[in-house]
Amino acid sequence: MLTYTLKRILQGIVTVWFIATATFVAMHAVPGDPLANQRATNEQIQRNLEQRYGLDRPVSEQYVVFLGGILRGDFGISFTQENRRVNDIIRENFPVSATLGILAVAFAALGGILFGALTALFRDRLPDLVIMFLVILAISVPSFVVAAFSQLALVDINVYLGFSLLPVAGWGTLRHMIVPSMVLGLGTMAYLTRLMRSSMLEITSSDFIRTARAKGLPPARIFLKHQLRNAVLPVVTVLGPAIAAITTGGFVVELVFAIPGLGRYFVEAVQQLDYTVIMGTTVFYGAFLVSMVIVVDLLYGWIDPRVRVE
Amino acid sequence: MSVAVRFSPADFEPVTARRQLQVSSRPSLSYWQDSWRRLKGSRRTFASLCAVMALGAMAVAGPWVWSVDPAAQDIDQISQAPAWPSSALIVPPYTPWAAVTATPTQAGDVVTNLRLAEPASTQAVRLVWEPVVGAAGYVVYRSVYDTAPDRALGLPIGEVLGADQASFEDRLDLEPRRYWYSVVVTDENRAEQSAYAALTVDTVRTVSAGDAELRGWVEDATVLAPGDQIDLPYHPLGTDYLGRDMLARLLYGARVSLFIGVVAPLLFVLVGVVWGSAAGFLGGRVDQLLMRVADFVIALPFLLFMILFKIAFGIGPGESGVFPMLVALVLLGWPSTARLVRGQILQVRQEGYVAASQLLGARTGYLVFRHMIPQTMGVILVTLTFAVPSAIFTEAFLSFIGMGVAPPTPSWGSMANEGIRTMLSHPHELLFPALIISATVLAFNLLGDGLRDALDVRMRGRE
Amino acid sequence: MMVEQPPTYRDPMSRLAMRQLLWLGALSLVGFVALMGALAWASSITGGSAIAGRAIDVETGTITRALAQEPPQLDSTRATDQASIFILGHVMEGLLRYDASNRLVPGVAERWDIRPDGATFWLRDDARWSDGRPVTAHDFVFAWRTIVDPANAAEYAFILYYVKNGEAINRGELSPEALGATAVDDRTLEVEFERPVGFFDKLVAFAVYFPVREDFYRSRDGRYAADAEDLVYNGPFMMTRWVHGAHVRLEKNPLYWNRDAVRLNVIDMPYVTADTGAVVNLFKDGSIATATLGAEQLDDAMKLRWNLGRYSDGSVFYIDFNFRPERLTSNFHLRRALQLVNDSGELVNKVIGLPGYLPAVSLFPIWLNGVEGPFRQEYPPPVVIPDLELARTHLELAKQELGVAEIPPLVLLTGDAPIANKQAEYFQNLFDRALGLEIRIDKQIFKQRLDKMTSGDFDMVAAGWGPDFADPLTFGDLYASWNGNNRGKYNNPALDEQVRIAQNSLDPRTRMDAFGEIQRILIDDAVQLPNYERGLVYVEDPRLKGVVHRSVGTDPDYTTAYLVENP
């Protein structure tokens, strides 16, 4: 087990290195001057700026400098927020995103498993149909609309009550987190609900469940030990990358609820061609994703001994 | 009595052995025949199949049935909600209006005799008043609600500077309705007085003959004389933010959105299935290599690589980027399906019947496609149906880097995205595209459910 | 064949399983709540904004508002953007400042004297930094030297090229000490000019000219202005809290020389979001004291009977042409034809439909001042009345001159902002309908658009310009052949000549005449198509008074704002 984990971590490092290299190449291949601004600067100022960021050196040399930086755990200074190190940006904003993301994923996973199991039990009957309708609504309405309308509803509730039930926006306390995390987790919850329903149905009609019933096992035990445990595997598979994606992809929710998370940096850095932030966030995200995948793969074996990886 | 018995040589042929001594009670069904039988059996699935085909037909034939140009802008009817057809009064063409000045004679903190200089129309509302001595300027407000009694003046639509100014022309977004105008005097510190002069104005919809011709409502402007009524183009589902017909745009947009929404998921799910089952089945080093490639692809920054694809494909201005986008979506979209399928394959790989089949000498391809993939059909179909809306919205998102359809070509996703900006003031601009996207997703989900039931080997033979 | 409806498969155990499911649900809910609690504790130690107060607290003199954007750079020697300049304008003070009526008044300088070749500023003796040290002439000299020092790589260094040797230092030809700004003593600042400049008083009110104290700057070891404690303040307010991307809090500076005129104690900004809808929702909720409205919120604002205000933010937007000889748009008649169908009134009144916006008729916006009164009243721009017939005539002339039967498709380069989209699609339709021209919209995000603008890969581009200082020159030199912002490479010696006159003359009349002539050339030669002057509609809590909105400089300005109990 330990050897396997170590091997996976080694592979993960190689994967992240590939990700970093591909992103580095892509970033330099995209046209646009990272230092250009709306206001044209004269050549001298342009040269001064290039020197500051080391862009006057050949790209290969920049690559070596960048790799050296990663090894020392230093991503450099942001191009757009010239006073901040990329490390500081990640250190200050990631905990916010992570908190929001973990809540959202917890919400999505619990809701998804519960609703999925429920719809499978009530297959083709009213609860199934109602939940399916809600699921479709949740995935075919853009997340901005969901976020904006839930905020609007919150304002109306607060105004109606005459006091602040939950804050409309901002960050800092548990009360700030409830609505945004639900909005953020909604899409994933919808997906997990359907996934869970589907795999529950498959399991219900499989032989070992029939055997278990024939043996006269208590239904509750069949449900928990056999059905749920087997059906949850696809959910776990999706969950790994979903945690990484939700934690860093909260751009819209962060915007609407004024949350100081990391999500906006992923979008804005590319638009602004902020080299150091692009590289910092991508490498960080890559490492995060890879570790989530490793965790999920280890979980596999625990949930279902059949898929234990050697 | 004699019975003539005639024999033919055939009667002396030896009897062939009947190979089939017993006949099964019903004909054998192949996997696919059985699936089709079950598919037809479910009314809901059949209805969803019809709905999907209707959507396809709409994309193909829709623009011919409702043959309004989806790019034509009806500047006089911007962001109109669905309504009955309306008409407009023909008026002389708009001419700029010189500001009216008058020497202020009266003192006070409010203008007097606020009135219309000429009848109010949607072309312009022209206000005049008696100015006030010592005013630094006048601010004009407009509301669609009564300003009394709490001095809620509404929108500040303009300001004129100078005590002698005695007029204001409002042309801002005028609709045929009732407006409450107010004029407030400002002092030398630009502070507003609390008193105000108010005027209620009812505007009528007007258009000049020249504009009517330019917009293609009449062939020849000379047939129209001021005072005539002209029927405006009818928009059954209203218009968008540039006065374009929503129905025409929805019908036309179906082409791109359904194409991207159906083809892209089909392709990348297919790639994912092949990739994932190869990894899951072969296992070992191959599995690790394949899955690390999948991790690599998921972690690439999407926006950056889309920009790169756009440049690599050389999409020029005004050219449709739909095909390159399809390629890009497939290249970047498959890993999640691959992971999911791999997990499922790992689960079923150990089943007894797989081992049995393997011992009987089944080839790898047969094993995977016959025994394993049908087992994972459920999750594959869920992924597939969820990929439909996400592909539709990704297309719209990518138009933000100039990679989706070239304007003014419509697509559902971009209509919904534009509709978001006005979702509170003009909800129909979001509602209609969102509704049709939901309907599409619903149809594909029901179809997916039906297919799942039909294709699931474990359901085989069941009614 | 009749198909029977399949009998619903009722799981005999479903009721028991249901109970189990409920139990599982309850358990997971408990787990969920526990998780939330743990995360709440975790996040309380990782920062985020503190619990925000309500919009206004009259007793403590506190207002709460939202920020559209995190200020990217509070080092005044390198700041370039509106968000940073808004904060800097409250926590720092230059030699001069603008008052509530937008007149220049003494700031750190008590009096001043501006001559053709230089200027002298006499500093007041009660100007203090927030740590109690006096603000001296050396602080200005150090700041200005830093800006032109190539090692600092300041983008706005060109604004200091008016000071003697500024440009040469920035090019690395001279050392920063050679800058023509010297501290005669602690309270006298002597400035030598590179060339005559008629608006130096306006320049020194600009954030880039603010003072920086050398010993403090050096003591931060490269982290000057990185956090609230890495700055020392000499303005009406000081920053007491700065959580990046989340929260900025300004409090009254007790050592500010004119502290008695400052009536607010706290400006708290615990929300950072660019989403207009979210900000309006916060206002509606009573969490913040002011909000800017989008078109989307106007109906609601009228229904809620809010008191609204509007002002111009100073910027002008227009379509620029590409004048490179290989481009069709270098042909005058083609541009003229487009100009004659362009109706900025229709664009603003019908398509954009926001009350703050004004139809643009010139590069020079309405708020600029001329010799005595408003520039546009003294120099009314030539009026272009849309004329379809005349436009078509010019189009025919263009085809003849270019030797083509049909004009090939033209590329309109545009950005990804919502209004830019609307504008581009409106023009695409307009030019097609009126002149039968095919327009191809080239939508690019920020850096790629800049790249194409700089390399000249466009026929037309939707552009805009915001002023740096309140003089027509901030717009007037845009089309000078040597200006890097002249991305269409317009080259007209007659215009260049007028720009030189405006740059080098000190006589207001001569300069304004030159700007009037520039305005005439831009319209008569159809150099650009003016679209709109941007404006904003905002709502303020009625208890908040005295907030100043401006087109140039600190906007909005809360220095003179105050609170009342009952409006």
PDB file of C-alpha atoms in Angstrom, chain A residues 124 128-129 132-133 136 194 197, chain B residues 39 42-52 381 385 438-454:
ATOM      1  CA  ASP A 124     -40.934   6.466 -11.930  1.00  0.00           C
ATOM      2  CA  ASP A 128     -38.562  10.622  -8.808  1.00  0.00           C
ATOM      3  CA  LEU A 129     -40.293  12.845 -11.331  1.00  0.00           C
ATOM      4  CA  MET A 132     -35.723  14.875 -11.989  1.00  0.00           C
ATOM      5  CA  PHE A 133     -37.531  18.074 -12.953  1.00  0.00           C
ATOM      6  CA  ILE A 136     -32.975  19.514 -15.078  1.00  0.00           C
ATOM      7  CA  ARG A 194     -28.699  11.264 -11.392  1.00  0.00           C
ATOM      8  CA  ARG A 197     -30.009   6.920  -9.145  1.00  0.00           C
TER       9      ARG A 197
ATOM     10  CA  LEU B  39     -37.600   1.204 -25.872  1.00  0.00           C
ATOM     11  CA  SER B  42     -42.213   2.878 -22.714  1.00  0.00           C
ATOM     12  CA  ARG B  43     -44.543   5.691 -23.643  1.00  0.00           C
ATOM     13  CA  ARG B  44     -42.427   8.273 -21.910  1.00  0.00           C
ATOM     14  CA  THR B  45     -39.318   7.252 -23.764  1.00  0.00           C
ATOM     15  CA  PHE B  46     -41.175   7.159 -27.026  1.00  0.00           C
ATOM     16  CA  ALA B  47     -42.534  10.645 -26.388  1.00  0.00           C
ATOM     17  CA  SER B  48     -39.052  11.931 -25.613  1.00  0.00           C
ATOM     18  CA  LEU B  49     -37.751  10.336 -28.789  1.00  0.00           C
ATOM     19  CA  CYS B  50     -40.461  12.205 -30.691  1.00  0.00           C
ATOM     20  CA  ALA B  51     -39.541  15.430 -28.874  1.00  0.00           C
ATOM     21  CA  VAL B  52     -35.891  15.046 -29.821  1.00  0.00           C
ATOM     22  CA  LEU B 381     -25.926   7.983 -20.345  1.00  0.00           C
ATOM     23  CA  THR B 385     -27.295  13.907 -20.908  1.00  0.00           C
ATOM     24  CA  SER B 438     -34.515  23.019 -20.408  1.00  0.00           C
ATOM     25  CA  ALA B 439     -36.946  21.310 -22.760  1.00  0.00           C
ATOM     26  CA  THR B 440     -34.052  19.933 -24.783  1.00  0.00           C
ATOM     27  CA  VAL B 441     -32.278  18.697 -21.682  1.00  0.00           C
ATOM     28  CA  LEU B 442     -35.503  17.162 -20.389  1.00  0.00           C
ATOM     29  CA  ALA B 443     -36.096  15.360 -23.658  1.00  0.00           C
ATOM     30  CA  PHE B 444     -32.564  13.992 -23.706  1.00  0.00           C
ATOM     31  CA  ASN B 445     -32.788  12.960 -20.066  1.00  0.00           C
ATOM     32  CA  LEU B 446     -36.000  11.059 -20.568  1.00  0.00           C
ATOM     33  CA  LEU B 447     -34.574   9.489 -23.669  1.00  0.00           C
ATOM     34  CA  GLY B 448     -31.450   8.657 -21.724  1.00  0.00           C
ATOM     35  CA  ASP B 449     -33.511   7.056 -18.970  1.00  0.00           C
ATOM     36  CA  GLY B 450     -35.445   5.051 -21.513  1.00  0.00           C
ATOM     37  CA  LEU B 451     -32.260   4.019 -23.260  1.00  0.00           C
ATOM     38  CA  ARG B 452     -30.715   3.051 -19.986  1.00  0.00           C
ATOM     39  CA  ASP B 453     -33.623   0.784 -19.169  1.00  0.00           C
ATOM     40  CA  ALA B 454     -33.545  -0.557 -22.676  1.00  0.00           C
TER      41      ALA B 454
END
